[in-house]
Coordinates of C-alpha atoms in Angstrom, one line a residue:
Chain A
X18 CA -43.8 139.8 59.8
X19 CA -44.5 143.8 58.9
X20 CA -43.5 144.6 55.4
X21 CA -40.1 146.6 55.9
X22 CA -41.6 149.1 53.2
X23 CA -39.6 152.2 54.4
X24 CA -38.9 154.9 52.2
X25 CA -37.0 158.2 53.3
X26 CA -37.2 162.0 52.3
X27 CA -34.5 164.4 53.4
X28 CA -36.6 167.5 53.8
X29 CA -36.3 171.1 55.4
X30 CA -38.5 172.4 57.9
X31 CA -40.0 172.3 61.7
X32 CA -42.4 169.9 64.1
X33 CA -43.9 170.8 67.3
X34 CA -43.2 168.4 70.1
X35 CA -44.9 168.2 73.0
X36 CA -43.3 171.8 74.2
X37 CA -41.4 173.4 71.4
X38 CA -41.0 173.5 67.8
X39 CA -37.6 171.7 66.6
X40 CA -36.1 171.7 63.0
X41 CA -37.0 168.8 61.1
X42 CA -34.4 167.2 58.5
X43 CA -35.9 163.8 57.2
X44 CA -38.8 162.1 56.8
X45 CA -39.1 158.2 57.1
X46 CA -42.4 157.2 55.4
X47 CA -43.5 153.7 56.0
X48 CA -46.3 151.3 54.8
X49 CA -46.8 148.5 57.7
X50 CA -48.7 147.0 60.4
X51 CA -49.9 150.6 62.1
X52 CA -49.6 150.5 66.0
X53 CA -52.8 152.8 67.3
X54 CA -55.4 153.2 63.8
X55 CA -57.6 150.7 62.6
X56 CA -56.7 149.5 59.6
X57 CA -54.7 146.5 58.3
X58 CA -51.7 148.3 57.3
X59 CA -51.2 152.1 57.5
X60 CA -48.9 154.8 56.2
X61 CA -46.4 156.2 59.1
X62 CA -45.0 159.7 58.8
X63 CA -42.3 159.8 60.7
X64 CA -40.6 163.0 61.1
X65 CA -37.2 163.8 62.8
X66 CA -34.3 165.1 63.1
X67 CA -30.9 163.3 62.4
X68 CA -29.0 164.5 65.2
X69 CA -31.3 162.8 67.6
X70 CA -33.5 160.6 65.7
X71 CA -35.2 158.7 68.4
X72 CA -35.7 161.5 70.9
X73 CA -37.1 163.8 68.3
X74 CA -39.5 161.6 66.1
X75 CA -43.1 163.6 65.6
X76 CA -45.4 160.4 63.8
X77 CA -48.5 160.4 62.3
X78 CA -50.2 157.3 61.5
X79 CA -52.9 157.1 58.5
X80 CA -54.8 154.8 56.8
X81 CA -53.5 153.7 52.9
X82 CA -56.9 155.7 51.4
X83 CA -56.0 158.7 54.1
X84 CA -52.4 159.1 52.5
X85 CA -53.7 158.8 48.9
X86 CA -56.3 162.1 50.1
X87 CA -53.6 164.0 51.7
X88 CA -51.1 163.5 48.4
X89 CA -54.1 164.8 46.1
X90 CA -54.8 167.9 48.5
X91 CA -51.1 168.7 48.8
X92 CA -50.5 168.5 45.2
X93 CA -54.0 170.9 44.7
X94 CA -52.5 173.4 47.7
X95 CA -49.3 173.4 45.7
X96 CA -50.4 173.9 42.5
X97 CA -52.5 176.8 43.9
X98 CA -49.5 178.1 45.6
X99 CA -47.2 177.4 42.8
X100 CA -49.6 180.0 40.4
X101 CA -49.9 182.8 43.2
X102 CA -45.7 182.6 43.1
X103 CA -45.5 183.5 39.2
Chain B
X28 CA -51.9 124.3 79.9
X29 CA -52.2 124.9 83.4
X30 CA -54.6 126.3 85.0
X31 CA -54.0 127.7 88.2
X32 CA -56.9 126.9 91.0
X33 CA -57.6 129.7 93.5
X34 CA -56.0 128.2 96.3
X35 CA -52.7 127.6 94.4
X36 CA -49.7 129.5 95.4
X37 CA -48.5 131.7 92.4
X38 CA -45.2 133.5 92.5
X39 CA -42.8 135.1 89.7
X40 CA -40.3 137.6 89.4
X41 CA -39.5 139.9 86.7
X42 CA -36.6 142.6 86.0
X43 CA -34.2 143.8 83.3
X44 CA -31.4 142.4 83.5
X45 CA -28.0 142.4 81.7
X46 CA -26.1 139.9 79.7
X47 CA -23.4 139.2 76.8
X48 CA -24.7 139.0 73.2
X49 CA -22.2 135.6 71.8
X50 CA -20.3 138.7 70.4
X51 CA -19.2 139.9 73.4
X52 CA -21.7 143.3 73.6
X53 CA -23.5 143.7 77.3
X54 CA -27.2 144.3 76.3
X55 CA -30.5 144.4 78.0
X56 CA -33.0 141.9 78.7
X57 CA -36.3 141.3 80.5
X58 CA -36.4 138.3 83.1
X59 CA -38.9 136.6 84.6
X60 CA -39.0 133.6 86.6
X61 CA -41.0 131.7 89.1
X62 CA -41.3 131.7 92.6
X63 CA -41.9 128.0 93.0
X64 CA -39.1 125.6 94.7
X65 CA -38.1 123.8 91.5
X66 CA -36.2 123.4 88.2
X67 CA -38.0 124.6 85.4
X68 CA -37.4 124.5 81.7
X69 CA -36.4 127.8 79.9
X70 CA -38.3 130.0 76.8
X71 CA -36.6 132.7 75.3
X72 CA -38.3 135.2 73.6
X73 CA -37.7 137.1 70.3
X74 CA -39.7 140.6 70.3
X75 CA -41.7 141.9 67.4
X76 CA -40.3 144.5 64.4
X77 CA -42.6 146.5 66.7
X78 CA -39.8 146.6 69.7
X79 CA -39.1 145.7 73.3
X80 CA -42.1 146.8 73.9
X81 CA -44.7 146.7 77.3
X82 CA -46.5 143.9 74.9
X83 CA -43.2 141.4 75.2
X84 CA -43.0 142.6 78.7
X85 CA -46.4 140.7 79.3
X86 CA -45.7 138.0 77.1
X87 CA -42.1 137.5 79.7
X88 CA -44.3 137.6 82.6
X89 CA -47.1 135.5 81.1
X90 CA -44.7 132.4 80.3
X91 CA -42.8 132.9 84.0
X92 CA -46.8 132.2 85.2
X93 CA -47.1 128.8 83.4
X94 CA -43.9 127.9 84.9
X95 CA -40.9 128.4 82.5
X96 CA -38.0 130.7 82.9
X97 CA -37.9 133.7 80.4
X98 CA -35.8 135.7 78.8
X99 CA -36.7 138.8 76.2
X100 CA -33.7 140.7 75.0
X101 CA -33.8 144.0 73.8
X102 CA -32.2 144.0 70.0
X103 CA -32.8 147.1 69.6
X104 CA -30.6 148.1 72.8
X105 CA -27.8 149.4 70.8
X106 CA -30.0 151.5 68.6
X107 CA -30.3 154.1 71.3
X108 CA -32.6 155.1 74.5
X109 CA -35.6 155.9 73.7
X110 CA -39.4 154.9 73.9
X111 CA -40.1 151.6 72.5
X112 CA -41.9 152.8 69.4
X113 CA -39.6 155.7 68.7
X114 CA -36.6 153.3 69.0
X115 CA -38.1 151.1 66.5
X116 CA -39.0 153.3 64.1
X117 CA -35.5 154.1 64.1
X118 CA -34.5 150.4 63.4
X119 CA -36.9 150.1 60.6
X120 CA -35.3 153.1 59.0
X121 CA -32.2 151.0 59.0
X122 CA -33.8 148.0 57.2
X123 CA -34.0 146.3 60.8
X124 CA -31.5 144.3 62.5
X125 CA -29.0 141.8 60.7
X126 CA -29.8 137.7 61.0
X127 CA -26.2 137.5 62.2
X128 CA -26.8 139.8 64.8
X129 CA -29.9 138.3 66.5
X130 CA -28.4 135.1 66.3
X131 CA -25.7 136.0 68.3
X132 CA -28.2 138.0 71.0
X133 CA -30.3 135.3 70.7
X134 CA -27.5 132.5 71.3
X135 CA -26.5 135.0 74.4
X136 CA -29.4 134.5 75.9
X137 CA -29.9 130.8 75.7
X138 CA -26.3 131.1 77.3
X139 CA -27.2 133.1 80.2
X140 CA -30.3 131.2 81.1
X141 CA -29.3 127.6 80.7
X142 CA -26.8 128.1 83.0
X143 CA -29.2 129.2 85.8
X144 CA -28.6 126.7 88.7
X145 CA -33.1 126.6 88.4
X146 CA -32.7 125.6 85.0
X147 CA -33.8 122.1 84.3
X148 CA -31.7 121.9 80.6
X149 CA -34.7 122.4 78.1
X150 CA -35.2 125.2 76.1
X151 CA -37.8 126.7 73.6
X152 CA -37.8 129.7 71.5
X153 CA -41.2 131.9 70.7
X154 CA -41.1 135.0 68.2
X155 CA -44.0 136.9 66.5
X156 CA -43.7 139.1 63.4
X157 CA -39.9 139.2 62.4
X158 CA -39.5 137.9 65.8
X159 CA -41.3 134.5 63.9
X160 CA -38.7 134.6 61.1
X161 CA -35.9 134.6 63.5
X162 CA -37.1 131.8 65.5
X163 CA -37.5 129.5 62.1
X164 CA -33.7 130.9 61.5
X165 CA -32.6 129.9 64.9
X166 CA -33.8 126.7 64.1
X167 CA -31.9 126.0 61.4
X168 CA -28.6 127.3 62.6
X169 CA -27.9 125.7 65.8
X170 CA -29.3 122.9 67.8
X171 CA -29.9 124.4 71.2
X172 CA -33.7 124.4 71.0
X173 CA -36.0 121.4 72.1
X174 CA -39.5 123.2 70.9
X175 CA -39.7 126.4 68.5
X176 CA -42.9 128.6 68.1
X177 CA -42.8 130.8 65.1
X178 CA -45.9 133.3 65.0
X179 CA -46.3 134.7 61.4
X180 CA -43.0 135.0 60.3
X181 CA -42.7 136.6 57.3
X182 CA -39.9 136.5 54.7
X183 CA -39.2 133.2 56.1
X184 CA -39.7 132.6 52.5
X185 CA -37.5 135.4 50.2
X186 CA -36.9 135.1 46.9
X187 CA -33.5 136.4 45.7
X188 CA -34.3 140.0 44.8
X189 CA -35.8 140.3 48.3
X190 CA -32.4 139.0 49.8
X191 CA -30.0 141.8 51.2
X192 CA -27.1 142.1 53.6
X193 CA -28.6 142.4 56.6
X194 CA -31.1 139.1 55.5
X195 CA -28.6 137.5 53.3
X196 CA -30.9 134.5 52.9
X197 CA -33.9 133.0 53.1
X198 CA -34.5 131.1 56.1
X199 CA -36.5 128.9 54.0
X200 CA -33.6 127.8 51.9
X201 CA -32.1 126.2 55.5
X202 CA -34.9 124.0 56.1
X203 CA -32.7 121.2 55.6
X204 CA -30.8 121.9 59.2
X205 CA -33.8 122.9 61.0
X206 CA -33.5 120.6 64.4
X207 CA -35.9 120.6 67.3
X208 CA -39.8 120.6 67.0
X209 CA -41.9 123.4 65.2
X210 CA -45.3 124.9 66.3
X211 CA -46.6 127.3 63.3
X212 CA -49.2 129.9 64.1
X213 CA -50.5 131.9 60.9
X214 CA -53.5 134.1 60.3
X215 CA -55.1 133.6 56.8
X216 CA -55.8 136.8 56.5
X217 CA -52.0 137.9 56.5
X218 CA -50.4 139.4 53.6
X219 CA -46.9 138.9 55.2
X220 CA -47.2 135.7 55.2
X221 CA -49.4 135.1 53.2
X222 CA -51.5 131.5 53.1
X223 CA -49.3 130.7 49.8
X224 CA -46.2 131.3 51.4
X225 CA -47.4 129.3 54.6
X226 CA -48.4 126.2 52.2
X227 CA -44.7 126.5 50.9
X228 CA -43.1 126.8 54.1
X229 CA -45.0 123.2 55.6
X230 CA -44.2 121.9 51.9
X231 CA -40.5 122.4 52.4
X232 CA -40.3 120.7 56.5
X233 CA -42.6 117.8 55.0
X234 CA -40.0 117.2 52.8
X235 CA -37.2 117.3 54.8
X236 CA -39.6 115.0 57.2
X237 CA -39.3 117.7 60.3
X238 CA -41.5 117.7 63.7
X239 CA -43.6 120.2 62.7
X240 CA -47.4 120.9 63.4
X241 CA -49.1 124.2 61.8
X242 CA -52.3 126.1 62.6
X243 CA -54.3 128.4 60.4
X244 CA -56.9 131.0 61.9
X245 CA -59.4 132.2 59.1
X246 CA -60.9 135.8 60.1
X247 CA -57.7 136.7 61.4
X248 CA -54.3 138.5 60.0
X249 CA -51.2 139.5 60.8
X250 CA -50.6 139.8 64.7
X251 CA -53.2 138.4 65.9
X252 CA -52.8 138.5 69.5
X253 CA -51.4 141.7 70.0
X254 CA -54.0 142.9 72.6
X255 CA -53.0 146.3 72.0
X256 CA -53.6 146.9 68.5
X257 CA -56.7 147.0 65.8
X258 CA -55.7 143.6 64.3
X259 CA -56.3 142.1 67.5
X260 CA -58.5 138.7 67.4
X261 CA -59.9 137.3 70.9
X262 CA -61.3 133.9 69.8
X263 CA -58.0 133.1 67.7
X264 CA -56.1 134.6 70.5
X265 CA -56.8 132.5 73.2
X266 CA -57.1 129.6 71.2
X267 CA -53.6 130.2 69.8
X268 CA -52.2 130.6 73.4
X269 CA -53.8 127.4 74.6
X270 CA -51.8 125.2 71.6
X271 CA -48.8 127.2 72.3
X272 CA -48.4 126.3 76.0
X273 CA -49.7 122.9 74.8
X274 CA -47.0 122.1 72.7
X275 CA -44.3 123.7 75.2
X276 CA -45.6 121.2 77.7
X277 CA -45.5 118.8 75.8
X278 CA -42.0 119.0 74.2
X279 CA -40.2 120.7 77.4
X280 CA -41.8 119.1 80.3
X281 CA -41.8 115.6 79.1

């Protein structure tokens, strides 16, 4: 059975879809089976908004090593960011 | 198994269809039956945490071609319209769908197509992934089913701080009531379940003395015939399918 590891952020900001850019409200983060990347489980980004979760869903889909890469370089963009701001 | 020779005629059809959950709700299901003059005995199947996706679609169709009549319910249907993957990912937000729920699709279905006037009165169940689990659960909580396949089911053993209301317990702890004969397919590579939990799982029907037969494929996991996906497995695959229509043909056609 996949692991039901789901974990959710309520967040503020925009995806592009296929056509347009839509606000985003949450972010559903899960570590499972992955459905497309090879790897035996994955970490799925799954971002959406509430009012139409299904229809609006933008994923990504990243291997375990990928995620731990993008939290380090998020956290080195933000901490850049974060001294340009004082 | 059988094997169809070229000059065989082969037939089936295949459709969604609608039918009434035990609880009353009209959902969708896929359908597919043979062609043949005949009475035929019945497999219903329970999709992956995955969804209703084009994968059970196939697996519908490919049990209609060995002769049975199946049924695949969608339950996820109430969840919302969507594509298969999107829908899902929207389920497993929500922790998935209760026990109490699927048994009531699930006892729907065995409803709907038992009563088929080309249904000869046997019936088997096959589930992968979660799909595994509730197989084993239908098992234990009603009698219907003459031959169960449960593919990797995880969380068929839960301990109680894994236990919540949508799973409020562990299938495991029903082993006792389990009726009807069990085919296990695992993948020693799988973390979910994992070979431990397999060993406890046959330790628990050996001593409650079920009909039970397990097999265990080294150098592959979770999922392992899923065609469509990385974890995919070829030699285990088609090895797995072979005992699988073995043991339906031998405990529904017999």
């Amino acid at each position: 059975m996949c692991t039901m590891i789901a974990e959710r952020a309520s967040i503020q900001g925009s995806g592009k879809t296929e056509n347009a850019w839509i606000s985003i409200d949450s972010c559903d983060i899960y570590y499972d089976h992955p459905d497309h990347v090879d790897s035996e489980h994955a970490i799925t980004l799954s971002f959406s908004n509430q009012l139409d979760p299904i229809n609006s869903r933008i994923s990504l889909e990243i291997t375990p090593e990928s995620a731990k890469e993008i939290i380090r370089k998020i956290k080195a963009a933000l901490s850049k960011g974060d001294s340009l701001e004082r | 198994m059988k094997n169809y020779k070229t000059h065989d005629y082969e037939g089936l059809i295949a459709e969604t269809i609608q039918f009434n959950s035990a609880n009353g709700d009209s959902i969708n299901a896929y359908f597919a039956k043979p062609l043949h003059k005949g009475k035929f005995p019945c497999v219903v199947l329970i999709h992956h945490l995955p969804g209703w996706d084009e994968l059970y679609k196939e697996f519908t169709r490919k049990f209609a071609h060995h002769g049975y009549i199946a049924i695949c319910p969608d339950l996820y249907f109430r969840e919302g319209n969507g594509s298969p993957d999107d829908v899902a990912a929207e389920v497993r937000s929500k922790g998935g769908v209760s026990d109490e729920q699927v048994i009531e699709d699930i006892s729907g279905a065995v409803d709907y197509i038992s009563k088929l006037d080309i249904s000869d009165g046997k019936i088997g169940l096959f589930g992968t992934c979660s799909g595994g689990r509730h197989a084993f659960l239908l098992g234990c909580s009603t009698d219907k089913f003459d031959a169960i396949v449960e593919c990797w089911g995880g969380n068929v053993i839960m301990d109680e701080s894994s236990t919540n209301e949508k799973q409020p317990v562990s299938p495991s702890s029903l082993t006792a009531n389990f009726s009807g004969s069990l085919l296990g397919i695992f993948g020693n590579e799988d973390t979910s379940p994992n070979p431990k939990q397999v060993n406890e799982h046959e330790r628990l029907l050996k001593a409650e003395n079920k009909d039970f037969v397990f097999h265990r494929y080294d150098g592959a996991g979770h999922g392992f015939n899923y065609y469509d996906r990385p974890i995919y497995r070829q030699e285990q695959s088609v090895d797995s399918w072979v005992k699988i229509f073995d043991f339906l043909d031998n405990k529904l056609r017999s």
